[in-house]
Coordinates of C-alpha atoms and ligand atoms in Angstrom, one line a residue:
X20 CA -38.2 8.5 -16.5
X21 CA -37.9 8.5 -12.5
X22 CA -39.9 5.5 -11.2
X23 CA -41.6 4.9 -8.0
X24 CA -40.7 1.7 -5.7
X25 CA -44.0 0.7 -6.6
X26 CA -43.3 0.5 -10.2
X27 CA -40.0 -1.0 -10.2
X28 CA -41.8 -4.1 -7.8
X29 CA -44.4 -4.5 -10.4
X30 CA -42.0 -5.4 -12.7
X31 CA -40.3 -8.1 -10.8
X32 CA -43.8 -9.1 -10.1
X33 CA -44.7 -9.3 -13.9
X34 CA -41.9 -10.6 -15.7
X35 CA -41.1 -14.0 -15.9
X36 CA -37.4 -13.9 -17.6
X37 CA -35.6 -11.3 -15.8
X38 CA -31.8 -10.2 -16.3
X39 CA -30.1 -8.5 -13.3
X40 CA -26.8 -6.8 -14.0
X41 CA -24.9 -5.4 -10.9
X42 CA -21.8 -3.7 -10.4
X43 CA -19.7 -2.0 -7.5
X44 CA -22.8 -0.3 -6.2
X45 CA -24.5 -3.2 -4.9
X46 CA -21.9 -3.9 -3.1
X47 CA -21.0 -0.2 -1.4
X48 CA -24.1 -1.4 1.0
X49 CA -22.2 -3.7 2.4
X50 CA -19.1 -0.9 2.9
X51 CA -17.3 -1.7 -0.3
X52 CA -16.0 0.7 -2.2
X53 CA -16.3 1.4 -5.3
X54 CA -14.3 2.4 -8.1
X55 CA -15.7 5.3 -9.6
X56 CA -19.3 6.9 -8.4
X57 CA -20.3 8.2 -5.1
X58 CA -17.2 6.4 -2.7
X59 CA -15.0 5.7 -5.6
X60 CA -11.7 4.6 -4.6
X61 CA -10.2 5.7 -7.8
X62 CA -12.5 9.1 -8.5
X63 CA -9.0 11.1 -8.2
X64 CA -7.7 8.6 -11.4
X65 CA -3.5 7.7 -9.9
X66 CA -2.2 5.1 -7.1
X67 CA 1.0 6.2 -4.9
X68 CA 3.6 4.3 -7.7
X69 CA 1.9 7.2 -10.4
X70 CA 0.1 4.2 -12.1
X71 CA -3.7 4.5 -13.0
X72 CA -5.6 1.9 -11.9
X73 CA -6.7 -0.1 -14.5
X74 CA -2.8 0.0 -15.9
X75 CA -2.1 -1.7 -12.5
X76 CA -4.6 -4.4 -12.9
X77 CA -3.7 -5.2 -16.0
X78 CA -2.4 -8.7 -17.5
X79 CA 1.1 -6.4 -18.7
X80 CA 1.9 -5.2 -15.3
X81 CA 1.0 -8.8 -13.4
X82 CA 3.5 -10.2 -16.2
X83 CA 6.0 -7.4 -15.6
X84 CA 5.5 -6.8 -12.0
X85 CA 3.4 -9.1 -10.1
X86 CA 3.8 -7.4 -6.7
X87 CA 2.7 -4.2 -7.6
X88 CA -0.2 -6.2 -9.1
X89 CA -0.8 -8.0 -6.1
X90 CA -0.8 -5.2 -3.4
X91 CA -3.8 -3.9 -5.3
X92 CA -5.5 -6.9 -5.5
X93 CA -4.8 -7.5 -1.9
X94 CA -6.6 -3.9 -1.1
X95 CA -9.3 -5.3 -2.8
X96 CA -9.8 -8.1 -0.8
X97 CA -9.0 -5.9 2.0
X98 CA -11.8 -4.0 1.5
X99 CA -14.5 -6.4 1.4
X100 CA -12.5 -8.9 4.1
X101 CA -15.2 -9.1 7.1
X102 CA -18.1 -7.8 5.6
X103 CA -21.1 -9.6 4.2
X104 CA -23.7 -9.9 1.0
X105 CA -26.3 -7.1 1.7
X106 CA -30.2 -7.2 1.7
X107 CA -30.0 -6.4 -2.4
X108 CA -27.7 -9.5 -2.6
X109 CA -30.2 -12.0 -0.6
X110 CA -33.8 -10.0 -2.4
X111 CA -31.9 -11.2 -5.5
X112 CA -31.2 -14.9 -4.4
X113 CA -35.1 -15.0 -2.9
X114 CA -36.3 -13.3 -5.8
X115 CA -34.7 -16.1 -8.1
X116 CA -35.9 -19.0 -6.0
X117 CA -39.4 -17.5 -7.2
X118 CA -39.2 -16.6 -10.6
X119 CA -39.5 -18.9 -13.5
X120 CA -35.9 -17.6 -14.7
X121 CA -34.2 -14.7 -13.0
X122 CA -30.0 -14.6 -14.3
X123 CA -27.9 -12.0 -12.4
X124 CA -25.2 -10.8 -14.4
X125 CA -22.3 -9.5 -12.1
X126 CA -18.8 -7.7 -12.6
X127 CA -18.0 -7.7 -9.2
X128 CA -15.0 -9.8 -7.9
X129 CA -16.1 -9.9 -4.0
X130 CA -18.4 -13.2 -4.4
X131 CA -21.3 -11.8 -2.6
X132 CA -23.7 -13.2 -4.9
X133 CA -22.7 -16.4 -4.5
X134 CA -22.4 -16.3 -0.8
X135 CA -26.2 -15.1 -0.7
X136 CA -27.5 -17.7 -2.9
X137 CA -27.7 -16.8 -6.1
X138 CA -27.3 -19.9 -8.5
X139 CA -28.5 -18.5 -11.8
X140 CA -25.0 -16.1 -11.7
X141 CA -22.8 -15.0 -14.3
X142 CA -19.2 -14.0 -12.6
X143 CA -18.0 -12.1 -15.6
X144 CA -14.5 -10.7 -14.0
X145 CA -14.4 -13.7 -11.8
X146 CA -14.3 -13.7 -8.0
X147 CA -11.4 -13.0 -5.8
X148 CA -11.7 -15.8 -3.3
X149 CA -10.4 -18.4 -6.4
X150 CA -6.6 -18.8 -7.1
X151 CA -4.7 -20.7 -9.8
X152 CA -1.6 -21.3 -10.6
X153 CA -0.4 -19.9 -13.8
X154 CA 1.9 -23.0 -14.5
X155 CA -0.4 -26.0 -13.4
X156 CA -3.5 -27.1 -12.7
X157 CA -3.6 -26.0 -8.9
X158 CA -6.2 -24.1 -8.0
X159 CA -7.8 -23.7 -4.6
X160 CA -10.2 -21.2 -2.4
X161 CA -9.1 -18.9 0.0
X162 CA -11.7 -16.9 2.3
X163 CA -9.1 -13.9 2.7
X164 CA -5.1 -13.7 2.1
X165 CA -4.6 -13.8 5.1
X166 CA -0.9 -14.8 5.7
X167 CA -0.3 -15.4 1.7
X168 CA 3.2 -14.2 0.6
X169 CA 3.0 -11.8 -1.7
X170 CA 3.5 -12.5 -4.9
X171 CA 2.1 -16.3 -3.7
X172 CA 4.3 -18.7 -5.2
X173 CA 2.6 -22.7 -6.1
X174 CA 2.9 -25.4 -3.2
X175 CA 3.1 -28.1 -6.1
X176 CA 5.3 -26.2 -8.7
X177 CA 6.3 -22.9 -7.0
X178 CA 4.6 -21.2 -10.5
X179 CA 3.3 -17.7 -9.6
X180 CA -0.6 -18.1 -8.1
X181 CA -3.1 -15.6 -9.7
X182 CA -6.6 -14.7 -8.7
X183 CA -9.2 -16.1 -11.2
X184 CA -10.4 -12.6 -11.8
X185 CA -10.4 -11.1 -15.1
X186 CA -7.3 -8.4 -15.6
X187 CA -7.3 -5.3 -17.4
X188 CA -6.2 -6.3 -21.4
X189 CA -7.5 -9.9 -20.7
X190 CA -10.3 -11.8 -22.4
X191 CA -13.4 -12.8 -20.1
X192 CA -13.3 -16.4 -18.6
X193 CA -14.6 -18.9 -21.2
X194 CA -17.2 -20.5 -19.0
X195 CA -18.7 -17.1 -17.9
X196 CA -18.6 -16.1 -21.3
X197 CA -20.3 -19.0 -22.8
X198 CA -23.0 -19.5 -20.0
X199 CA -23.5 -15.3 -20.8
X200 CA -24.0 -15.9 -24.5
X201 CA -26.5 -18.6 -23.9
X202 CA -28.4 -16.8 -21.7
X203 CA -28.5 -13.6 -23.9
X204 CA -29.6 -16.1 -26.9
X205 CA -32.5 -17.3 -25.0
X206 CA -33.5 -13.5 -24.4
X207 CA -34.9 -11.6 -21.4
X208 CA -38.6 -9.6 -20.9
X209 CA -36.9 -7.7 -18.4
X210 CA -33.7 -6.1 -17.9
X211 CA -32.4 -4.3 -14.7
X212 CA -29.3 -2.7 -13.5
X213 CA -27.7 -1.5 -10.5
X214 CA -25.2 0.4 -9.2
X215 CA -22.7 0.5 -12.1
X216 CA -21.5 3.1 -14.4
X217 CA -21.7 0.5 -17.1
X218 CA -18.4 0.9 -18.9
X219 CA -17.9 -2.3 -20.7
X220 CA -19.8 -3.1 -24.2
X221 CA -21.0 -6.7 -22.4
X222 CA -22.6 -5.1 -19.7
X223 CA -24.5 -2.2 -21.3
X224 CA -25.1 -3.6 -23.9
X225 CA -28.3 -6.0 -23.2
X226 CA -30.0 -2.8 -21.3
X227 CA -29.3 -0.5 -24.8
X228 CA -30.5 -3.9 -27.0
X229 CA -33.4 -4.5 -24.5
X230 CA -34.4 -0.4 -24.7
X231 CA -34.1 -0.3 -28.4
X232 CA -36.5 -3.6 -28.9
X233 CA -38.7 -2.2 -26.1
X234 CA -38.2 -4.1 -23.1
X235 CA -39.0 -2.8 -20.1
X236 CA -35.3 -1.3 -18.4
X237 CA -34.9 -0.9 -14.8
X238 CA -31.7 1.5 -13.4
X239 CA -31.7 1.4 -9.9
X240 CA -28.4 4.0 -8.5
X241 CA -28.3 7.2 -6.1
X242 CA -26.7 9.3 -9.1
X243 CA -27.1 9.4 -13.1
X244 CA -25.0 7.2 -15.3
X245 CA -24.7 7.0 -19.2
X246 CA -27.7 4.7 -18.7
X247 CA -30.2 6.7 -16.8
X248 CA -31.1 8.3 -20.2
X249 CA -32.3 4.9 -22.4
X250 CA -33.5 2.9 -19.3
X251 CA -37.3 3.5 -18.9
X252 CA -37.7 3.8 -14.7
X253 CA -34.9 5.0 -13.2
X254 CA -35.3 4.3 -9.5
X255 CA -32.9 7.2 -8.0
X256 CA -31.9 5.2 -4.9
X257 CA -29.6 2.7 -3.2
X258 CA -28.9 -0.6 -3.5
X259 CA -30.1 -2.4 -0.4
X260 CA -32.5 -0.5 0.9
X261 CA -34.0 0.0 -2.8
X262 CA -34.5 -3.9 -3.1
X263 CA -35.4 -4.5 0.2
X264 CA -38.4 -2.3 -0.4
X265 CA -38.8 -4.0 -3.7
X266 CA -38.6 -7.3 -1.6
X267 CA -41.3 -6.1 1.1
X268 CA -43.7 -5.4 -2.2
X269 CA -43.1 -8.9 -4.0
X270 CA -43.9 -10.7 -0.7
X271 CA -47.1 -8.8 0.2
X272 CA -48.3 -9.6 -3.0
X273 CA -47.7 -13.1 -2.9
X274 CA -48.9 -13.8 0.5
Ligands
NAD303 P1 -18.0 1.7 -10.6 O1 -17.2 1.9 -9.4 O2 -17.5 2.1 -11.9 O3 -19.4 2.4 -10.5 C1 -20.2 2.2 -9.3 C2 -21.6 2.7 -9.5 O4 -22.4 2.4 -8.4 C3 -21.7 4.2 -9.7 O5 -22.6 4.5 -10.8 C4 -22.3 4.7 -8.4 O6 -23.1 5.9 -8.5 C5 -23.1 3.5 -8.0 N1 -23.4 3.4 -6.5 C6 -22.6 3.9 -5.5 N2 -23.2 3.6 -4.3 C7 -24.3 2.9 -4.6 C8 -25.3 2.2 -3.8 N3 -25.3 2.3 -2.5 N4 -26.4 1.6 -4.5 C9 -26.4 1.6 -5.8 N5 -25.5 2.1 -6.6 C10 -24.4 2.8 -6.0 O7 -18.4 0.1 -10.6 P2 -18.5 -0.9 -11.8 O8 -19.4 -0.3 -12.9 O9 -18.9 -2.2 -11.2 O10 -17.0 -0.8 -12.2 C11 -16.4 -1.6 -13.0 C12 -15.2 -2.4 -12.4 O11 -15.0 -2.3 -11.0 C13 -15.6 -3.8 -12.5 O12 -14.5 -4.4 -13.3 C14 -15.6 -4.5 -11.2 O13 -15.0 -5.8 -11.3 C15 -14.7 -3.6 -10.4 N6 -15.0 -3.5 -8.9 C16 -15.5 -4.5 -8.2 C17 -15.8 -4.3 -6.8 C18 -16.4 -5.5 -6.1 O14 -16.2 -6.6 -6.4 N7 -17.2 -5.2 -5.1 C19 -15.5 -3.1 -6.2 C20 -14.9 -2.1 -7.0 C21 -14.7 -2.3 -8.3
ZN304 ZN1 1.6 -24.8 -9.9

């Protein structure tokens, strides 16, 4: 059912254990793009080598071919390099600070959650900004790759360094994955996602569970996704703007 602004605020304002699941789209407000949707980088489905995507940031190719890997990942990082969390990122790390328990559950790889403040986060493909070796225990932070060799090779062993981001073909990280599983376990009365088309079985999965128990489901996303259907308000709208309104509401009724 299409939602007012109103509506969606009241249940922020209601609920007290609140799951937020975001994708790509939160972060095209901050001129990201995303992979598939309105922007999509990948809507025409092949990169220049004849590769699709996901077969390019997969766990086979980085073992086969870790340049080609790389020069994607690099774009990545390209595309969010200079550009900051959004006012959807920072409603969620305020909203958080005010809640009794408010989790965001995230698939983006750009960090922006954690650069706004959000603490209650679930990374689940990992973030960019952390490299590992794949041979030792090296591991350090990087703001950009700016001036990193591609592929980047260990300064303590010379192994091949890897972002800790979750490749295509590759289980989820096991912290992520066991702070996720906890969190589901202790259950949500609220469950809202933005701005992704919600193609993994983790990710759409607590808004199907949560509409099938009868949990109040928030989508908020300027076009339909497989979701729009089971969610109960669908907010047609974007990211920032959409939470900065819902932001505006939360606060006038606290004040
Ligand atoms: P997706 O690209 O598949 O879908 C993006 C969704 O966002 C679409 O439904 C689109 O309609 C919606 N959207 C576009 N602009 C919006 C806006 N301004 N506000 C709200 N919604 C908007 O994204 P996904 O579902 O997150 O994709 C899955 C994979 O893409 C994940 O593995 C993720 O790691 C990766 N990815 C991450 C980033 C990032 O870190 N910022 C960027 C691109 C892709
Ligand atoms: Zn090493």
């Amino acid at each position: 059912m299409q939602t007012t602004i109103e509506q969606a605020a009241r249940l922020f304002l209601e609920q007290d254990n609140i799951l937020v699941i975001t994708g790509a789209g939160i972060s095209a407000d901050s001129g990201l793009p995303t992979y598939r949707g309105v922007g999509g980088l990948y809507n025409t489905g092949q990169t220049e080598e004849g590769y699709a995507i996901e077969d390019i940031l997969s766990i086979e190719m980085f073992e086969r071919r870790p340049e080609l890997t790389w020069k994607y990942l690099l774009e990545l990082e390209k595309s969010s390099r200079g550009r900051r969390p959004n006012a959807a990122h920072e409603a969620l790390a305020y909203l958080e600070k005010k809640k009794k328990r408010l989790w965001v559950l995230t698939q983006n790889v750009d960090g922006f959650h954690h650069m706004a403040g959000s603490e209650k986060l679930v990374e689940i493909h990992g973030n960019l900004h952390r490299l590992s070796c794949t041979v030792c225990e090296h591991e350090e932070e990087r703001d950009d790759y700016i001036g990193l060799e591609l592929p980047p090779a260990c300064p303590q062993c010379a192994g091949l360094i890897r972002p800790q981001v979750t490749l295509f073909g590759e289980a989820l990280p096991y912290e992520a994955t066991r702070v996720y599983e906890r969190e589901m376990n202790r259950g949500f009365d609220c469950v809202v996602v933005i701005g992704t088309s919600a193609v993994f079985p983790y990710i759409y999965g607590p808004v199907v569970e949560a509409a099938r128990h009868g949990i109040p489901t928030l989508e908020i996303n300027p076009d339909r996704t497989e979701l729009s259907k089971i969610v109960r308000h669908f907010l047609p709208g974007k990211a920032a703007e959409s939470m900065l309104a819902i932001r505006r509401i939360f606060e006038e009724a606290n004040s």
